[in-house]
PDB file of C-alpha atoms and ligand atoms in Angstrom:
ATOM      1  CA  MET A 204      -4.586 -28.437 -19.441  1.00  0.00           C
ATOM      2  CA  HIS A 205      -5.275 -28.611 -15.721  1.00  0.00           C
ATOM      3  CA  LYS A 206      -8.984 -28.172 -14.994  1.00  0.00           C
ATOM      4  CA  ALA A 207      -8.298 -25.247 -12.711  1.00  0.00           C
ATOM      5  CA  THR A 208      -6.265 -23.375 -15.304  1.00  0.00           C
ATOM      6  CA  GLU A 209      -8.853 -24.140 -17.943  1.00  0.00           C
ATOM      7  CA  SER A 210     -11.668 -22.598 -15.899  1.00  0.00           C
ATOM      8  CA  ALA A 211      -9.552 -19.554 -15.082  1.00  0.00           C
ATOM      9  CA  SER A 212      -8.777 -18.889 -18.718  1.00  0.00           C
ATOM     10  CA  THR A 213     -12.181 -19.515 -20.262  1.00  0.00           C
ATOM     11  CA  SER A 214     -14.545 -17.630 -17.906  1.00  0.00           C
ATOM     12  CA  ARG A 215     -16.290 -14.478 -19.070  1.00  0.00           C
ATOM     13  CA  ARG A 216     -14.794 -11.169 -17.926  1.00  0.00           C
ATOM     14  CA  PRO A 217     -16.750  -8.021 -17.039  1.00  0.00           C
ATOM     15  CA  ALA A 218     -16.802  -5.054 -19.405  1.00  0.00           C
ATOM     16  CA  CYS A 219     -14.924  -2.354 -17.502  1.00  0.00           C
ATOM     17  CA  SER A 220     -13.624   1.032 -18.599  1.00  0.00           C
ATOM     18  CA  ALA A 221     -10.559   1.028 -20.829  1.00  0.00           C
ATOM     19  CA  GLY A 222      -9.253   4.249 -19.230  1.00  0.00           C
ATOM     20  CA  ASP A 223      -5.595   4.883 -18.519  1.00  0.00           C
ATOM     21  CA  LYS A 224      -5.671   3.716 -14.887  1.00  0.00           C
ATOM     22  CA  SER A 225      -5.087   0.006 -14.860  1.00  0.00           C
ATOM     23  CA  LEU A 226      -3.268  -2.873 -13.247  1.00  0.00           C
ATOM     24  CA  VAL A 227      -1.441  -5.638 -15.084  1.00  0.00           C
ATOM     25  CA  VAL A 228       0.184  -8.497 -13.187  1.00  0.00           C
ATOM     26  CA  GLU A 229       2.354 -10.787 -15.319  1.00  0.00           C
ATOM     27  CA  ASN A 230       3.853 -14.108 -14.261  1.00  0.00           C
ATOM     28  CA  LEU A 231       4.073 -12.999 -10.656  1.00  0.00           C
ATOM     29  CA  ARG A 232       5.903 -15.363  -8.339  1.00  0.00           C
ATOM     30  CA  LYS A 233       6.642 -14.882  -4.667  1.00  0.00           C
ATOM     31  CA  GLU A 234       8.761 -17.152  -2.511  1.00  0.00           C
ATOM     32  CA  TYR A 235       9.325 -16.255   1.137  1.00  0.00           C
ATOM     33  CA  THR A 236      11.445 -19.405   1.371  1.00  0.00           C
ATOM     34  CA  ARG A 237      13.535 -20.334  -1.645  1.00  0.00           C
ATOM     35  CA  GLY A 238      11.870 -23.005  -3.782  1.00  0.00           C
ATOM     36  CA  LYS A 239       8.534 -22.754  -1.905  1.00  0.00           C
ATOM     37  CA  PRO A 240       6.345 -20.350  -3.874  1.00  0.00           C
ATOM     38  CA  VAL A 241       3.370 -18.762  -2.122  1.00  0.00           C
ATOM     39  CA  LEU A 242       2.340 -17.171  -5.442  1.00  0.00           C
ATOM     40  CA  LYS A 243       3.182 -19.438  -8.358  1.00  0.00           C
ATOM     41  CA  ASN A 244       2.388 -17.655 -11.605  1.00  0.00           C
ATOM     42  CA  ILE A 245      -0.265 -14.978 -11.237  1.00  0.00           C
ATOM     43  CA  ASN A 246      -1.577 -13.177 -14.318  1.00  0.00           C
ATOM     44  CA  LEU A 247      -4.253 -10.496 -14.006  1.00  0.00           C
ATOM     45  CA  THR A 248      -5.292  -7.482 -16.033  1.00  0.00           C
ATOM     46  CA  VAL A 249      -7.724  -5.152 -14.295  1.00  0.00           C
ATOM     47  CA  ALA A 250      -9.158  -2.080 -15.989  1.00  0.00           C
ATOM     48  CA  GLY A 251     -10.528   1.090 -14.414  1.00  0.00           C
ATOM     49  CA  GLN A 252     -13.993   1.089 -12.788  1.00  0.00           C
ATOM     50  CA  CYS A 253     -13.759  -2.650 -12.190  1.00  0.00           C
ATOM     51  CA  THR A 254     -14.268  -3.940  -8.650  1.00  0.00           C
ATOM     52  CA  THR A 255     -12.578  -7.323  -8.297  1.00  0.00           C
ATOM     53  CA  ALA A 256     -13.160  -9.632  -5.347  1.00  0.00           C
ATOM     54  CA  ILE A 257     -10.249 -11.947  -4.586  1.00  0.00           C
ATOM     55  CA  ILE A 258     -11.430 -15.030  -2.729  1.00  0.00           C
ATOM     56  CA  GLY A 259      -9.657 -18.134  -1.498  1.00  0.00           C
ATOM     57  CA  PRO A 260      -8.837 -20.065   1.657  1.00  0.00           C
ATOM     58  CA  SER A 261      -6.604 -18.734   4.407  1.00  0.00           C
ATOM     59  CA  GLY A 262      -2.954 -18.947   3.509  1.00  0.00           C
ATOM     60  CA  THR A 263      -3.490 -19.129  -0.224  1.00  0.00           C
ATOM     61  CA  GLY A 264      -1.590 -15.911  -0.889  1.00  0.00           C
ATOM     62  CA  LYS A 265      -4.271 -13.210  -1.241  1.00  0.00           C
ATOM     63  CA  SER A 266      -2.563 -10.740   1.115  1.00  0.00           C
ATOM     64  CA  THR A 267       0.805 -11.604  -0.378  1.00  0.00           C
ATOM     65  CA  LEU A 268      -0.577 -10.648  -3.788  1.00  0.00           C
ATOM     66  CA  LEU A 269      -1.777  -7.235  -2.557  1.00  0.00           C
ATOM     67  CA  ARG A 270       1.487  -6.653  -0.684  1.00  0.00           C
ATOM     68  CA  CYS A 271       3.465  -7.421  -3.850  1.00  0.00           C
ATOM     69  CA  ILE A 272       1.300  -4.992  -5.833  1.00  0.00           C
ATOM     70  CA  ASN A 273       1.937  -2.137  -3.412  1.00  0.00           C
ATOM     71  CA  ARG A 274       5.575  -3.214  -3.043  1.00  0.00           C
ATOM     72  CA  LEU A 275       5.361  -3.739   0.709  1.00  0.00           C
ATOM     73  CA  ILE A 276       7.172  -6.960  -0.175  1.00  0.00           C
ATOM     74  CA  GLU A 277       9.444  -7.783  -3.104  1.00  0.00           C
ATOM     75  CA  PRO A 278       8.103 -10.144  -5.756  1.00  0.00           C
ATOM     76  CA  THR A 279      10.516 -12.979  -6.557  1.00  0.00           C
ATOM     77  CA  SER A 280       9.865 -12.589 -10.294  1.00  0.00           C
ATOM     78  CA  GLY A 281       7.312 -11.211 -12.740  1.00  0.00           C
ATOM     79  CA  ARG A 282       6.026  -7.766 -13.646  1.00  0.00           C
ATOM     80  CA  ILE A 283       3.440  -5.466 -12.075  1.00  0.00           C
ATOM     81  CA  LEU A 284       2.335  -2.560 -14.246  1.00  0.00           C
ATOM     82  CA  VAL A 285       0.350   0.267 -12.656  1.00  0.00           C
ATOM     83  CA  SER A 286      -1.033   2.484 -15.415  1.00  0.00           C
ATOM     84  CA  GLY A 287       1.621   1.029 -17.714  1.00  0.00           C
ATOM     85  CA  GLN A 288       4.627   1.545 -15.409  1.00  0.00           C
ATOM     86  CA  ASP A 289       6.479  -1.532 -14.151  1.00  0.00           C
ATOM     87  CA  ILE A 290       6.744  -0.836 -10.435  1.00  0.00           C
ATOM     88  CA  CYS A 291       8.998  -3.849  -9.779  1.00  0.00           C
ATOM     89  CA  THR A 292      11.973  -2.085 -11.356  1.00  0.00           C
ATOM     90  CA  LEU A 293      11.606   1.136  -9.346  1.00  0.00           C
ATOM     91  CA  ARG A 294      13.756   2.205  -6.425  1.00  0.00           C
ATOM     92  CA  GLY A 295      14.041   5.218  -4.080  1.00  0.00           C
ATOM     93  CA  SER A 296      12.069   8.341  -5.012  1.00  0.00           C
ATOM     94  CA  ASP A 297      10.630   6.703  -8.157  1.00  0.00           C
ATOM     95  CA  LEU A 298       9.222   3.880  -6.043  1.00  0.00           C
ATOM     96  CA  ARG A 299       7.814   6.337  -3.496  1.00  0.00           C
ATOM     97  CA  ALA A 300       6.131   8.277  -6.317  1.00  0.00           C
ATOM     98  CA  ALA A 301       4.664   5.059  -7.737  1.00  0.00           C
ATOM     99  CA  ARG A 302       3.391   3.965  -4.331  1.00  0.00           C
ATOM    100  CA  ARG A 303       1.477   7.237  -4.001  1.00  0.00           C
ATOM    101  CA  ARG A 304      -0.602   6.015  -6.918  1.00  0.00           C
ATOM    102  CA  ILE A 305      -1.597   2.850  -5.048  1.00  0.00           C
ATOM    103  CA  GLY A 306      -4.264   3.377  -2.393  1.00  0.00           C
ATOM    104  CA  MET A 307      -4.589   0.838   0.415  1.00  0.00           C
ATOM    105  CA  VAL A 308      -7.512   0.085   2.717  1.00  0.00           C
ATOM    106  CA  PHE A 309      -6.831  -2.163   5.712  1.00  0.00           C
ATOM    107  CA  GLN A 310      -8.854  -4.617   7.773  1.00  0.00           C
ATOM    108  CA  GLU A 311      -8.005  -2.750  10.990  1.00  0.00           C
ATOM    109  CA  TYR A 312      -8.273   0.692   9.347  1.00  0.00           C
ATOM    110  CA  ASN A 313      -4.715   1.835  10.292  1.00  0.00           C
ATOM    111  CA  LEU A 314      -5.831   5.316  11.357  1.00  0.00           C
ATOM    112  CA  VAL A 315      -3.833   7.566  13.665  1.00  0.00           C
ATOM    113  CA  GLU A 316      -6.161   7.298  16.637  1.00  0.00           C
ATOM    114  CA  ARG A 317      -5.228  10.558  18.378  1.00  0.00           C
ATOM    115  CA  LEU A 318      -5.623  12.666  15.211  1.00  0.00           C
ATOM    116  CA  SER A 319      -8.903  14.090  13.987  1.00  0.00           C
ATOM    117  CA  VAL A 320     -10.891  12.546  11.163  1.00  0.00           C
ATOM    118  CA  MET A 321      -9.873  15.474   8.926  1.00  0.00           C
ATOM    119  CA  GLU A 322      -6.170  15.046   9.766  1.00  0.00           C
ATOM    120  CA  ASN A 323      -6.392  11.335   9.030  1.00  0.00           C
ATOM    121  CA  VAL A 324      -7.912  12.019   5.614  1.00  0.00           C
ATOM    122  CA  LEU A 325      -5.244  14.634   4.893  1.00  0.00           C
ATOM    123  CA  CYS A 326      -2.582  12.003   5.713  1.00  0.00           C
ATOM    124  CA  GLY A 327      -3.374  10.693   2.232  1.00  0.00           C
ATOM    125  CA  ARG A 328      -1.534  13.771   0.884  1.00  0.00           C
ATOM    126  CA  LEU A 329       1.630  13.307   2.964  1.00  0.00           C
ATOM    127  CA  GLY A 330       3.494  11.795   0.041  1.00  0.00           C
ATOM    128  CA  TYR A 331       2.758  14.890  -2.053  1.00  0.00           C
ATOM    129  CA  ILE A 332       3.823  17.759   0.184  1.00  0.00           C
ATOM    130  CA  SER A 333       7.254  18.953   1.354  1.00  0.00           C
ATOM    131  CA  PRO A 334       8.717  17.443   4.554  1.00  0.00           C
ATOM    132  CA  TRP A 335       8.395  20.738   6.475  1.00  0.00           C
ATOM    133  CA  ARG A 336       4.743  21.112   5.506  1.00  0.00           C
ATOM    134  CA  ALA A 337       4.188  17.483   6.494  1.00  0.00           C
ATOM    135  CA  TRP A 338       5.946  18.054   9.831  1.00  0.00           C
ATOM    136  CA  LEU A 339       3.808  21.130  10.557  1.00  0.00           C
ATOM    137  CA  ARG A 340       0.777  19.397   9.030  1.00  0.00           C
ATOM    138  CA  LYS A 341       0.267  22.510   6.848  1.00  0.00           C
ATOM    139  CA  PHE A 342      -1.742  21.304   3.900  1.00  0.00           C
ATOM    140  CA  PRO A 343      -2.562  23.414   0.827  1.00  0.00           C
ATOM    141  CA  GLN A 344      -6.083  24.867   0.814  1.00  0.00           C
ATOM    142  CA  GLU A 345      -7.044  22.766  -2.202  1.00  0.00           C
ATOM    143  CA  ASP A 346      -6.156  19.600  -0.252  1.00  0.00           C
ATOM    144  CA  ILE A 347      -8.324  20.726   2.658  1.00  0.00           C
ATOM    145  CA  GLU A 348     -11.234  21.446   0.311  1.00  0.00           C
ATOM    146  CA  ARG A 349     -10.817  18.056  -1.333  1.00  0.00           C
ATOM    147  CA  ALA A 350     -10.710  16.351   2.068  1.00  0.00           C
ATOM    148  CA  TYR A 351     -14.058  18.004   2.942  1.00  0.00           C
ATOM    149  CA  ASP A 352     -15.495  16.774  -0.362  1.00  0.00           C
ATOM    150  CA  LEU A 353     -14.342  13.234   0.426  1.00  0.00           C
ATOM    151  CA  LEU A 354     -15.729  13.388   3.956  1.00  0.00           C
ATOM    152  CA  ASP A 355     -19.009  14.399   2.359  1.00  0.00           C
ATOM    153  CA  MET A 356     -18.760  11.448  -0.036  1.00  0.00           C
ATOM    154  CA  VAL A 357     -18.262   8.994   2.834  1.00  0.00           C
ATOM    155  CA  GLY A 358     -20.990  10.663   4.941  1.00  0.00           C
ATOM    156  CA  LEU A 359     -18.754  11.930   7.743  1.00  0.00           C
ATOM    157  CA  THR A 360     -18.782  15.720   7.308  1.00  0.00           C
ATOM    158  CA  GLU A 361     -20.092  16.280  10.824  1.00  0.00           C
ATOM    159  CA  PHE A 362     -17.241  14.185  12.259  1.00  0.00           C
ATOM    160  CA  ALA A 363     -14.420  16.185  10.634  1.00  0.00           C
ATOM    161  CA  ARG A 364     -13.105  17.444  13.990  1.00  0.00           C
ATOM    162  CA  ALA A 365     -13.785  14.255  15.980  1.00  0.00           C
ATOM    163  CA  ARG A 366     -10.825  12.129  17.033  1.00  0.00           C
ATOM    164  CA  ALA A 367     -10.473   8.893  15.101  1.00  0.00           C
ATOM    165  CA  ASP A 368     -10.745   6.875  18.307  1.00  0.00           C
ATOM    166  CA  GLU A 369     -14.265   8.251  18.879  1.00  0.00           C
ATOM    167  CA  LEU A 370     -15.595   6.539  15.745  1.00  0.00           C
ATOM    168  CA  SER A 371     -17.265   3.168  15.202  1.00  0.00           C
ATOM    169  CA  GLY A 372     -15.555   0.516  13.082  1.00  0.00           C
ATOM    170  CA  GLY A 373     -17.685   1.322  10.029  1.00  0.00           C
ATOM    171  CA  GLN A 374     -16.970   5.033  10.385  1.00  0.00           C
ATOM    172  CA  ARG A 375     -13.249   4.332  10.752  1.00  0.00           C
ATOM    173  CA  GLN A 376     -13.278   2.274   7.588  1.00  0.00           C
ATOM    174  CA  ARG A 377     -14.979   5.180   5.780  1.00  0.00           C
ATOM    175  CA  VAL A 378     -12.142   7.426   6.943  1.00  0.00           C
ATOM    176  CA  GLY A 379      -9.650   4.822   5.698  1.00  0.00           C
ATOM    177  CA  ILE A 380     -11.303   4.841   2.287  1.00  0.00           C
ATOM    178  CA  ALA A 381     -11.401   8.657   2.150  1.00  0.00           C
ATOM    179  CA  ARG A 382      -7.701   8.751   3.093  1.00  0.00           C
ATOM    180  CA  ALA A 383      -6.841   6.282   0.325  1.00  0.00           C
ATOM    181  CA  VAL A 384      -8.856   8.258  -2.270  1.00  0.00           C
ATOM    182  CA  MET A 385      -7.136  11.448  -1.071  1.00  0.00           C
ATOM    183  CA  GLN A 386      -3.944  10.018  -2.592  1.00  0.00           C
ATOM    184  CA  GLN A 387      -5.624  10.246  -6.008  1.00  0.00           C
ATOM    185  CA  PRO A 388      -4.608   6.647  -6.599  1.00  0.00           C
ATOM    186  CA  HIS A 389      -4.561   4.878  -9.933  1.00  0.00           C
ATOM    187  CA  ILE A 390      -5.594   1.652  -8.209  1.00  0.00           C
ATOM    188  CA  LEU A 391      -7.104   0.858  -4.817  1.00  0.00           C
ATOM    189  CA  LEU A 392      -6.335  -2.305  -2.854  1.00  0.00           C
ATOM    190  CA  ALA A 393      -8.469  -3.395   0.108  1.00  0.00           C
ATOM    191  CA  ASP A 394      -7.340  -6.264   2.335  1.00  0.00           C
ATOM    192  CA  GLU A 395     -10.351  -7.754   4.162  1.00  0.00           C
ATOM    193  CA  PRO A 396     -11.991  -4.321   4.586  1.00  0.00           C
ATOM    194  CA  THR A 397     -15.212  -5.744   6.055  1.00  0.00           C
ATOM    195  CA  SER A 398     -14.093  -8.621   8.242  1.00  0.00           C
ATOM    196  CA  SER A 399     -14.307  -6.588  11.476  1.00  0.00           C
ATOM    197  CA  LEU A 400     -17.721  -5.138  10.601  1.00  0.00           C
ATOM    198  CA  ASP A 401     -21.359  -6.185  11.028  1.00  0.00           C
ATOM    199  CA  PRO A 402     -23.266  -7.383   7.929  1.00  0.00           C
ATOM    200  CA  LYS A 403     -25.106  -4.109   7.255  1.00  0.00           C
ATOM    201  CA  THR A 404     -21.986  -1.981   7.623  1.00  0.00           C
ATOM    202  CA  SER A 405     -20.069  -4.470   5.448  1.00  0.00           C
ATOM    203  CA  VAL A 406     -22.601  -3.937   2.665  1.00  0.00           C
ATOM    204  CA  GLU A 407     -22.248  -0.143   2.995  1.00  0.00           C
ATOM    205  CA  ILE A 408     -18.451  -0.380   2.808  1.00  0.00           C
ATOM    206  CA  MET A 409     -18.599  -2.584  -0.305  1.00  0.00           C
ATOM    207  CA  GLU A 410     -21.054  -0.128  -1.896  1.00  0.00           C
ATOM    208  CA  LEU A 411     -18.643   2.680  -1.131  1.00  0.00           C
ATOM    209  CA  LEU A 412     -15.689   0.805  -2.656  1.00  0.00           C
ATOM    210  CA  ARG A 413     -17.724   0.227  -5.809  1.00  0.00           C
ATOM    211  CA  GLU A 414     -18.567   3.910  -5.948  1.00  0.00           C
ATOM    212  CA  VAL A 415     -14.874   4.802  -5.565  1.00  0.00           C
ATOM    213  CA  ALA A 416     -14.005   2.548  -8.524  1.00  0.00           C
ATOM    214  CA  SER A 417     -16.701   4.044 -10.691  1.00  0.00           C
ATOM    215  CA  VAL A 418     -16.337   7.748  -9.778  1.00  0.00           C
ATOM    216  CA  ASN A 419     -12.522   7.710  -9.956  1.00  0.00           C
ATOM    217  CA  ASP A 420     -12.331   5.335 -12.919  1.00  0.00           C
ATOM    218  CA  ILE A 421      -9.848   3.104 -11.096  1.00  0.00           C
ATOM    219  CA  PRO A 422      -9.548  -0.643 -10.544  1.00  0.00           C
ATOM    220  CA  VAL A 423     -10.437  -1.699  -6.997  1.00  0.00           C
ATOM    221  CA  LEU A 424      -9.186  -5.096  -5.742  1.00  0.00           C
ATOM    222  CA  VAL A 425     -10.774  -6.447  -2.571  1.00  0.00           C
ATOM    223  CA  ASN A 426      -9.542  -9.499  -0.657  1.00  0.00           C
ATOM    224  CA  ILE A 427     -12.633 -10.928   0.947  1.00  0.00           C
ATOM    225  CA  HIS A 428     -13.594 -14.076   2.859  1.00  0.00           C
ATOM    226  CA  ASP A 429     -17.331 -13.424   2.549  1.00  0.00           C
ATOM    227  CA  VAL A 430     -18.031 -14.998  -0.841  1.00  0.00           C
ATOM    228  CA  THR A 431     -21.672 -13.861  -0.891  1.00  0.00           C
ATOM    229  CA  LEU A 432     -20.674 -10.253  -0.327  1.00  0.00           C
ATOM    230  CA  GLY A 433     -17.849 -10.457  -2.852  1.00  0.00           C
ATOM    231  CA  ARG A 434     -20.161 -11.914  -5.490  1.00  0.00           C
ATOM    232  CA  ARG A 435     -22.820  -9.306  -4.810  1.00  0.00           C
ATOM    233  CA  PHE A 436     -20.626  -6.256  -5.207  1.00  0.00           C
ATOM    234  CA  ALA A 437     -17.781  -7.244  -7.488  1.00  0.00           C
ATOM    235  CA  ASP A 438     -17.818  -7.020 -11.278  1.00  0.00           C
ATOM    236  CA  ARG A 439     -15.291  -9.811 -11.302  1.00  0.00           C
ATOM    237  CA  VAL A 440     -14.255 -12.622  -8.976  1.00  0.00           C
ATOM    238  CA  VAL A 441     -10.741 -14.041  -8.847  1.00  0.00           C
ATOM    239  CA  GLY A 442     -10.589 -17.355  -7.002  1.00  0.00           C
ATOM    240  CA  MET A 443      -7.200 -18.416  -5.670  1.00  0.00           C
ATOM    241  CA  SER A 444      -6.057 -21.783  -4.449  1.00  0.00           C
ATOM    242  CA  LYS A 445      -2.556 -22.751  -3.327  1.00  0.00           C
ATOM    243  CA  GLY A 446      -0.941 -19.719  -4.918  1.00  0.00           C
ATOM    244  CA  ASP A 447      -2.666 -19.998  -8.300  1.00  0.00           C
ATOM    245  CA  VAL A 448      -5.686 -18.320  -9.873  1.00  0.00           C
ATOM    246  CA  VAL A 449      -8.225 -21.094 -10.464  1.00  0.00           C
ATOM    247  CA  PHE A 450     -11.274 -18.972 -11.308  1.00  0.00           C
ATOM    248  CA  ASP A 451     -11.401 -15.605 -13.016  1.00  0.00           C
ATOM    249  CA  GLY A 452     -14.718 -14.352 -14.301  1.00  0.00           C
ATOM    250  CA  VAL A 453     -18.011 -12.594 -13.634  1.00  0.00           C
ATOM    251  CA  PRO A 454     -19.776 -13.484 -10.343  1.00  0.00           C
ATOM    252  CA  GLY A 455     -22.662 -15.161 -12.167  1.00  0.00           C
ATOM    253  CA  ASP A 456     -20.279 -17.755 -13.593  1.00  0.00           C
ATOM    254  CA  LEU A 457     -18.932 -18.811 -10.182  1.00  0.00           C
ATOM    255  CA  THR A 458     -20.518 -22.200  -9.488  1.00  0.00           C
ATOM    256  CA  ASP A 459     -20.382 -24.573  -6.533  1.00  0.00           C
ATOM    257  CA  GLU A 460     -17.922 -26.652  -8.576  1.00  0.00           C
ATOM    258  CA  HIS A 461     -15.588 -23.646  -8.707  1.00  0.00           C
ATOM    259  CA  LEU A 462     -16.038 -23.071  -4.968  1.00  0.00           C
ATOM    260  CA  LYS A 463     -15.076 -26.705  -4.282  1.00  0.00           C
ATOM    261  CA  LEU A 464     -12.029 -26.215  -6.441  1.00  0.00           C
ATOM    262  CA  ILE A 465     -11.087 -22.990  -4.631  1.00  0.00           C
ATOM    263  CA  TYR A 466     -11.762 -24.048  -1.036  1.00  0.00           C
ATOM    264  CA  GLY A 467     -11.614 -27.832  -1.284  1.00  0.00           C
ATOM    265  CA  GLY A 468     -14.178 -30.260   0.135  1.00  0.00           C
ATOM    266  CA  GLU A 469     -17.898 -29.625  -0.102  1.00  0.00           C
ATOM    267  CA  ASP A 470     -19.400 -30.253   3.344  1.00  0.00           C
ATOM    268  CA  TRP A 471     -19.359 -26.507   4.027  1.00  0.00           C
ATOM    269  CA  LEU A 472     -21.524 -25.708   0.986  1.00  0.00           C
ATOM    270  CA  ALA A 473     -25.202 -25.222   1.913  1.00  0.00           C
TER     271      ALA A 473
HETATM  272  N1  ATP B 127       6.389 -12.446   5.885  1.00  0.00           N
HETATM  273  C1  ATP B 127       6.209 -13.748   5.657  1.00  0.00           C
HETATM  274  N2  ATP B 127       7.230 -14.607   5.773  1.00  0.00           N
HETATM  275  C2  ATP B 127       7.078 -15.926   5.527  1.00  0.00           C
HETATM  276  N3  ATP B 127       5.901 -16.485   5.145  1.00  0.00           N
HETATM  277  C3  ATP B 127       4.847 -15.671   5.015  1.00  0.00           C
HETATM  278  C4  ATP B 127       4.949 -14.266   5.257  1.00  0.00           C
HETATM  279  N4  ATP B 127       3.732 -13.707   5.036  1.00  0.00           N
HETATM  280  C5  ATP B 127       2.916 -14.721   4.673  1.00  0.00           C
HETATM  281  N5  ATP B 127       3.588 -15.886   4.670  1.00  0.00           N
HETATM  282  C6  ATP B 127       3.023 -17.201   4.309  1.00  0.00           C
HETATM  283  O1  ATP B 127       2.524 -17.110   2.973  1.00  0.00           O
HETATM  284  C7  ATP B 127       1.325 -17.866   2.855  1.00  0.00           C
HETATM  285  C8  ATP B 127       0.230 -16.977   2.295  1.00  0.00           C
HETATM  286  O2  ATP B 127      -0.096 -16.009   3.284  1.00  0.00           O
HETATM  287  P1  ATP B 127      -1.114 -14.833   2.970  1.00  0.00           P
HETATM  288  O3  ATP B 127      -1.218 -13.996   4.208  1.00  0.00           O
HETATM  289  O4  ATP B 127      -0.740 -14.159   1.723  1.00  0.00           O
HETATM  290  O5  ATP B 127      -2.454 -15.665   2.739  1.00  0.00           O
HETATM  291  P2  ATP B 127      -3.957 -15.167   2.672  1.00  0.00           P
HETATM  292  O6  ATP B 127      -4.594 -15.916   1.560  1.00  0.00           O
HETATM  293  O7  ATP B 127      -4.021 -13.689   2.611  1.00  0.00           O
HETATM  294  O8  ATP B 127      -4.529 -15.679   4.057  1.00  0.00           O
HETATM  295  P3  ATP B 127      -5.695 -15.042   4.984  1.00  0.00           P
HETATM  296  O9  ATP B 127      -6.946 -15.148   4.170  1.00  0.00           O
HETATM  297  O10 ATP B 127      -5.725 -15.910   6.192  1.00  0.00           O
HETATM  298  O11 ATP B 127      -5.314 -13.620   5.289  1.00  0.00           O
HETATM  299  C9  ATP B 127       1.023 -18.455   4.222  1.00  0.00           C
HETATM  300  O12 ATP B 127       1.506 -19.759   4.271  1.00  0.00           O
HETATM  301  C10 ATP B 127       1.826 -17.573   5.168  1.00  0.00           C
HETATM  302  O13 ATP B 127       2.235 -18.281   6.313  1.00  0.00           O
END
């Protein structure tokens, strides 16, 4: 067995909740160009409450993996089960319903800048309300109350009426997280959520993502370049290299040898 595969399959895994909100990725392959796989054969099972850091060099397929999971792009083959439902087979309204259950947090926040913080959070409910209500931005009272609760959770109650473009990067990312949780997702995906933020704010955002996983009993997957931060906050680290998973285990088991395997070379290691 290849050393990389061996280490991926024998590492310890964290004990996470065995609730009904889960992610299973089976034999996932993605080729943008025929015969040139960016993801070769990815297998992952992530239970609720588990925060997983996905690390690996640029171009190794981390974003492609998240984009396959939320069906922004079509996998070439394999299965992706969200809470037991294979989302790769879904089309039309079934796919839209499934995508509501997948929350997404972006590096550049993806807020609507001219809308208020409250309106941005409520955007997380757009997939649940009728088109005319969405057009008029008339949200049910229970959604508004929940949005206030989430703004409280992310520490932005006093900014509810502020425009998104008046906020700092860290505050914007908090709004992005509140918006994603507003969807009542079964899983949450975060693609480089801290790479535009200072170190202190990055720590706060990772703490918040951990809290979201634990309070909502959902798996949270975070693509992250900052290995130290990923190790510190994740229950599990998945190391990718050239489209394969080469490490999968608890942060304490991730050694310099694994990091060399993931990133190549060793001069960069302190
Ligand atoms: N839409 C696309 N069409 C063709 N190739 C693509 C497309 N998106 C990504 N790729 C290629 O797939 C490979 C993996 O890219 P991806 O963005 O998933 O890597 P990554 O690990 O997330 O990198 P980074 O850490 O820099 O964001 C790269 O070679 C990239 O050029």
